[in-house]
Short mmCIF file of C-alpha atoms in Angstrom, two decimals:
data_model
loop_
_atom_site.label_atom_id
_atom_site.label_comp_id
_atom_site.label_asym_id
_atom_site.label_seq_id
_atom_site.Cartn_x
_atom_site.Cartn_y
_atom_site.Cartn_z
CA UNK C 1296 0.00 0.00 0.00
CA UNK C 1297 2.58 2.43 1.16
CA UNK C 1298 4.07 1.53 -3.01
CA UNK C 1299 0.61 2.89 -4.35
CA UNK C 1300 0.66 6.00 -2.63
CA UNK C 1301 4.05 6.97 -3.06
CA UNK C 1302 3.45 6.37 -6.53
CA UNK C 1303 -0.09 8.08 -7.12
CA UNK C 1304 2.08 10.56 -5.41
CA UNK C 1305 4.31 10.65 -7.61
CA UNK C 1306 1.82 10.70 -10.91
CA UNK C 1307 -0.26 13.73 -9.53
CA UNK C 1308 2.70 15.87 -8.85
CA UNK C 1309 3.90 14.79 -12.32
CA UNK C 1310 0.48 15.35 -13.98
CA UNK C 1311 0.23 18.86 -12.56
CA UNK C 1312 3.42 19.97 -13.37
CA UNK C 1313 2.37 22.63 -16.07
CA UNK C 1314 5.56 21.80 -18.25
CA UNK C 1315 4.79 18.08 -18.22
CA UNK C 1316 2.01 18.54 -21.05
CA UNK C 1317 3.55 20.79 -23.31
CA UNK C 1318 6.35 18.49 -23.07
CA UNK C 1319 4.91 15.24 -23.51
CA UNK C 1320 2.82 16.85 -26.71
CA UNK C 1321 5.44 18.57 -28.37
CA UNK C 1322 7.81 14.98 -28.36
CA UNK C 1323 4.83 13.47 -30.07
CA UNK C 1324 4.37 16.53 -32.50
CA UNK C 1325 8.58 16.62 -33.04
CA UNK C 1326 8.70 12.97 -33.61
CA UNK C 1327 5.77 12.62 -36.18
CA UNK C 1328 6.87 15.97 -38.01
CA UNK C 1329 10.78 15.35 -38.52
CA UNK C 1330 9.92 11.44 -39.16
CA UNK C 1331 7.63 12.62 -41.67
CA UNK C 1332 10.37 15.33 -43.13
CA UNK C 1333 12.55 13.09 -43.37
CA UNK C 1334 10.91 10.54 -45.30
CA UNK C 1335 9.58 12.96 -47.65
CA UNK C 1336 13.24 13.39 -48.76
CA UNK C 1337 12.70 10.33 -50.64
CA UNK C 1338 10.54 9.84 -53.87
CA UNK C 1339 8.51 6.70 -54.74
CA UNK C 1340 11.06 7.41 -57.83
CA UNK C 1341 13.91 6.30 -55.54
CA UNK C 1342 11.84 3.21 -53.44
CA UNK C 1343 9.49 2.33 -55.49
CA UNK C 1344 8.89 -1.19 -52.99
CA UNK C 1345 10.43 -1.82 -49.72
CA UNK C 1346 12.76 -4.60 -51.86
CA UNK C 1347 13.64 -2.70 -54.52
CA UNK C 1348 15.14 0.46 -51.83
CA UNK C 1349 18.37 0.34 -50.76
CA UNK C 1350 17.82 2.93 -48.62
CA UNK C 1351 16.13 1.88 -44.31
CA UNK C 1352 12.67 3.77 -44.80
CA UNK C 1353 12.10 2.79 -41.29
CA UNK C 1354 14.91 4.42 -39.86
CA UNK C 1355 14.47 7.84 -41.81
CA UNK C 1356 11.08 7.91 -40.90
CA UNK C 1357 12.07 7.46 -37.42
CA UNK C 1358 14.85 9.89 -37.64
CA UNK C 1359 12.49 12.40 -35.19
CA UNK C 1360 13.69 10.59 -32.01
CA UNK C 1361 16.91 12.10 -32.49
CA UNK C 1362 15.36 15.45 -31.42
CA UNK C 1363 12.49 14.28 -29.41
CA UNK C 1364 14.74 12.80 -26.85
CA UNK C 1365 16.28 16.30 -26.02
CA UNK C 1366 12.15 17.01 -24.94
CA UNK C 1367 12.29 13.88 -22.96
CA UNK C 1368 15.65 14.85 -21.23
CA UNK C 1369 14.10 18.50 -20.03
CA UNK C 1370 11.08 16.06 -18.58
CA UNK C 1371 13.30 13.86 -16.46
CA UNK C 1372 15.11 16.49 -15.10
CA UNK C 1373 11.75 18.57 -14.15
CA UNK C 1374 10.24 15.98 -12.06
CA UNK C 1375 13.06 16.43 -9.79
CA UNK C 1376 14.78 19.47 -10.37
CA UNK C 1377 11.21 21.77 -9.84
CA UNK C 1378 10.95 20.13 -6.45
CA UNK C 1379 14.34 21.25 -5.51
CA UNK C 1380 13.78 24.76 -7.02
CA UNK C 1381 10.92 25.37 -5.20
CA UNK C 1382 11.74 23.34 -2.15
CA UNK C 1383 8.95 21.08 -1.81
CA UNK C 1384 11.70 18.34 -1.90
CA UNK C 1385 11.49 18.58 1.79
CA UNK C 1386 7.81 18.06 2.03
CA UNK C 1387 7.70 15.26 0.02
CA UNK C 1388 10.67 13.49 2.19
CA UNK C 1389 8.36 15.08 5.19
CA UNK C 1390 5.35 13.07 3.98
CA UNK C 1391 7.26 9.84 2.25
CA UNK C 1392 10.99 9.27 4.09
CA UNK C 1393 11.71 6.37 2.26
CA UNK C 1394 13.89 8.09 -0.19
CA UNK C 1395 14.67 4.83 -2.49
CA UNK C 1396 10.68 4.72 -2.62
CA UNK C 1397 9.88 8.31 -3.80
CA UNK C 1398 12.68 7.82 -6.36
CA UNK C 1399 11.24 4.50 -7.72
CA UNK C 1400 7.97 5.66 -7.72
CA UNK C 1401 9.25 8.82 -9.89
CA UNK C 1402 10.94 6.98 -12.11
CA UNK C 1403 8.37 4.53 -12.54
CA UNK C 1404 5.84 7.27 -13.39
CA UNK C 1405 8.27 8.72 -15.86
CA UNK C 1406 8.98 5.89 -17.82
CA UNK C 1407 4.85 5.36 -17.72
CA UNK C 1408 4.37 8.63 -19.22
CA UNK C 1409 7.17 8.85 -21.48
CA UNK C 1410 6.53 5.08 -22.97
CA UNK C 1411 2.67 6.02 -23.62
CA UNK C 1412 3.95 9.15 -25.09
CA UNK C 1413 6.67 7.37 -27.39
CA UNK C 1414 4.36 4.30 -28.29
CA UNK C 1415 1.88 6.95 -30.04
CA UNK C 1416 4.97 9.07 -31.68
CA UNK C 1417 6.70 6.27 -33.15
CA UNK C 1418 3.50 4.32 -33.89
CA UNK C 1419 2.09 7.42 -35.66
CA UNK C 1420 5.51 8.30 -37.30
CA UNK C 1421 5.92 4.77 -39.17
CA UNK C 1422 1.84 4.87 -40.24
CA UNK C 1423 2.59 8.45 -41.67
CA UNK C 1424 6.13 6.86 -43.31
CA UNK C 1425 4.51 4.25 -44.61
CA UNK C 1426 1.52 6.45 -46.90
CA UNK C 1427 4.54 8.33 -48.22
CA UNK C 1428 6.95 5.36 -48.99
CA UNK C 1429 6.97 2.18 -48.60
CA UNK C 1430 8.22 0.83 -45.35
CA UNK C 1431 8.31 -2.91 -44.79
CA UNK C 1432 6.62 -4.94 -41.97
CA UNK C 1433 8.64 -7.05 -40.18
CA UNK C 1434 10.48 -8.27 -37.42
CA UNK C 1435 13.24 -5.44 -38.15
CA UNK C 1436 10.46 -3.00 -37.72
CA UNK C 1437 8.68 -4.19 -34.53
CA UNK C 1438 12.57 -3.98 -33.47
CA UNK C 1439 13.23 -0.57 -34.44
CA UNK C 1440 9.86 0.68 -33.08
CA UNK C 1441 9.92 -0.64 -30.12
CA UNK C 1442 13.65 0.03 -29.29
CA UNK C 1443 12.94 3.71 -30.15
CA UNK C 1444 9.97 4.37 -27.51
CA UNK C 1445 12.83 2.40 -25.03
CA UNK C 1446 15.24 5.40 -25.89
CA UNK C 1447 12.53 7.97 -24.98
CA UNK C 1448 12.17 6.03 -21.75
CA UNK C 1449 15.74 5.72 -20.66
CA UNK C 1450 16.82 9.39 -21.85
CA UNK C 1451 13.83 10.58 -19.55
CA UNK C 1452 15.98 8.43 -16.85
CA UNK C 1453 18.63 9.77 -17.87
CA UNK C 1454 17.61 13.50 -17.00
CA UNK C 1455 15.93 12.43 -13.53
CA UNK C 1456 19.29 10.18 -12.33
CA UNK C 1457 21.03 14.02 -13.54
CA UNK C 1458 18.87 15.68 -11.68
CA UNK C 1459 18.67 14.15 -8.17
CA UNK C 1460 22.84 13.55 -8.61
CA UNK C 1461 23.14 17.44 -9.18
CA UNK C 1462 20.22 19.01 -7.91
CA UNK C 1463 20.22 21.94 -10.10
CA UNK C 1464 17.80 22.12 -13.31
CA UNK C 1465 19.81 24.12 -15.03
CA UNK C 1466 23.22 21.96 -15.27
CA UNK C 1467 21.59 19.16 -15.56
CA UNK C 1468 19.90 19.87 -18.66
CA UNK C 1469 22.91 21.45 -20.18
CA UNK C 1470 25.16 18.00 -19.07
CA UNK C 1471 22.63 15.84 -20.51
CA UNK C 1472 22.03 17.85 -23.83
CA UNK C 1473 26.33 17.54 -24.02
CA UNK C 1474 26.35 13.90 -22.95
CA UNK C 1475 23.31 13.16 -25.83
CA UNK C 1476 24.27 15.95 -29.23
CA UNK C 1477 27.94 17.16 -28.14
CA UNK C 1478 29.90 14.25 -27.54
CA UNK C 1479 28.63 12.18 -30.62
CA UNK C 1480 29.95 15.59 -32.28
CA UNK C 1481 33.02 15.61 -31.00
CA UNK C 1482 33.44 11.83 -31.77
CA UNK C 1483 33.30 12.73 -35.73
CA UNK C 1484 36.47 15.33 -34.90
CA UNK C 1485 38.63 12.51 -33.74
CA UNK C 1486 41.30 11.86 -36.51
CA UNK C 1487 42.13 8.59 -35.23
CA UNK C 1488 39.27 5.63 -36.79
CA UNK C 1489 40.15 3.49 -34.04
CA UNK C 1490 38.95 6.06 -31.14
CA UNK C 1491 36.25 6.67 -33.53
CA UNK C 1492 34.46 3.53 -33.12
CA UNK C 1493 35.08 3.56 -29.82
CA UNK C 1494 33.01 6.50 -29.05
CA UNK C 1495 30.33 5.32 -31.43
CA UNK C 1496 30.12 2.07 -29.87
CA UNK C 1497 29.96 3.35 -25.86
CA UNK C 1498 28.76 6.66 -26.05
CA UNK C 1499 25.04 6.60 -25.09
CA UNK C 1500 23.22 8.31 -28.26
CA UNK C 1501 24.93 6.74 -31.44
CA UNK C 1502 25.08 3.25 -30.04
CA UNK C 1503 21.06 3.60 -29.05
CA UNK C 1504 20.71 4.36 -32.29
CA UNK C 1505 21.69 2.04 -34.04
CA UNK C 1506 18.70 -0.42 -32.78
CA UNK C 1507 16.79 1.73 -35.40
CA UNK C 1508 18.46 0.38 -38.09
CA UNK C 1509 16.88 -2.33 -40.53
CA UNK C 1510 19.60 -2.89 -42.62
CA UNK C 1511 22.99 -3.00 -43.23
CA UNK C 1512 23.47 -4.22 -39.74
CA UNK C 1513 26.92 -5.21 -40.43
CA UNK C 1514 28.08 -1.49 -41.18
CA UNK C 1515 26.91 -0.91 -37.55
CA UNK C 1516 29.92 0.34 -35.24
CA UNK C 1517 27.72 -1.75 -32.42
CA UNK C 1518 24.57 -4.43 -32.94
CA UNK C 1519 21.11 -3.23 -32.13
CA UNK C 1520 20.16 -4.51 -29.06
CA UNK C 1521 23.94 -4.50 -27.08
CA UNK C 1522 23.64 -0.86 -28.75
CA UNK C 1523 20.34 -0.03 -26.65
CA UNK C 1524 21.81 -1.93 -23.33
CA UNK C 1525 24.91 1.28 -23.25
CA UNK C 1526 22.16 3.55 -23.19
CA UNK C 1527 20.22 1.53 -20.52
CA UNK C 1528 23.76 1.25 -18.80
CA UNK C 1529 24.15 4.78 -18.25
CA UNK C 1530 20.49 5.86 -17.26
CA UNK C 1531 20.45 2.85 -14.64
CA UNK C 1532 23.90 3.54 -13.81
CA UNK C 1533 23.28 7.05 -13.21
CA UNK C 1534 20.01 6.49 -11.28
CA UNK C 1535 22.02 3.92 -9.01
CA UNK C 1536 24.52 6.71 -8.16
CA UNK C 1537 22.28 9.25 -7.57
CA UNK C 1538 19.84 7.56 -5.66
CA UNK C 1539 22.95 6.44 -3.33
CA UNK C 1540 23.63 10.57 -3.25
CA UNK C 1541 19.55 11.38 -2.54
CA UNK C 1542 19.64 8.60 0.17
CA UNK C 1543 22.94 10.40 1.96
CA UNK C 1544 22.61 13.76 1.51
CA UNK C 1545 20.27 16.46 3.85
CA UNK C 1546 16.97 17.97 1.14
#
């Protein structure tokens, strides 16, 4: 019982956060509309049937969760970074001391939210992809789909293990924003092809990634699923760490 309320707790403060709405609509709106840009690159000219394309029509027309995850981030870290700006931290440790509880019951809300969210941008994205060219259905696809709502997920993680670690809004959306856009950046710069693949195959965003793709799967600096478990390694890693530092430290 004490689990249910801390995490209808959790959901209400969640729900009536005014940014969580505008959030959780503009990832669907961002992920349909790029996904849909994208795909419209194309013309029936180039893929005129998903055998005869070379090109992975699922992946472009998921290409959307590359920025949509940035939306997701900013969520994570506001569940727990606008209770430490305004200070109700302490009345919801006054109310619920179990600290490992409130944080599970966050997350577990978050990732609730965010993976209802995701199912309907990605869903929606490949239905739109698929009236503009043609996409196949598959195994590869049921793959790619779902591993892409699992990257909205674990990047919302991401931003709420950033949050309660640093307890400031502010730098944790700018680390996470460098840890998802600027490091994968910086990884092209590297002269060396060796270090190269390194940072493609352990640095959270490109190795996600790649469980998007459909083909060429050899080309891949990392396979699709071992690609997704980095990503999962740093968001659980991260939450471990900072629930260790919200257990220890004074609200």
């Amino acid at each position: 019982m004490r689990w249910l309320g801390s995490l209808h707790a959790e959901w209400t403060k969640l729900r009536t956060l005014p940014s969580t709405w505008w959030l959780v609509t503009a990832t669907v709106a961002l992920t349909l509309t790029v996904g849909a840009a994208a795909a419209s690159s194309l013309t029936t000219q180039v893929c005129p049937s998903p055998a005869a394309c070379h090109e992975d029509t699922v992946k472009l027309a998921l290409t959307g969760v590359q920025l949509s995850q940035a939306l997701c981030l900013v969520l994570g870290v506001l569940s727990m970074g606008a209770e430490y700006g305004t200070g109700t931290i302490r009345t919801t440790l006054t109310a619920m001391p179990g600290r490992w509880r409130v944080l599970a019951s966050k997350a577990l809300a978050l990732s609730l939210l965010t993976a209802t969210a995701g199912a309907l941008a990605v869903l929606s994205s490949l239905g739109l992809g698929r009236l503009i060219l043609p996409t196949p259905a598959d195994g590869t696809t049921l793959r790619a789909a779902g591993g892409s709502v699992l990257i909205l997920v674990l990047v919302t993680l991401l931003g709420l293990s950033l949050a309660t670690l640093l307890r400031d809004t502010g730098g944790a959306i700018t680390l996470g924003l460098g840890v998802l856009y600027v490091v994968p950046i910086l990884s092209r710069l590297v002269n060396s092809p060796t270090w190269q693949h390194r940072l493609q195959r352990w640095t959270p965003m490109p190795a996600a990634l790649s469980i998007q793709a459909t083909k060429n799967l050899e080309r891949l600096a990392i396979a699709p699923w071992p690609g997704l478990g980095v990503l999962a390694a740093y968001a659980v890693g991260l939450l471990a760490v900072g629930g260790a530092a919200f257990r220890l430290r004074d609200a």
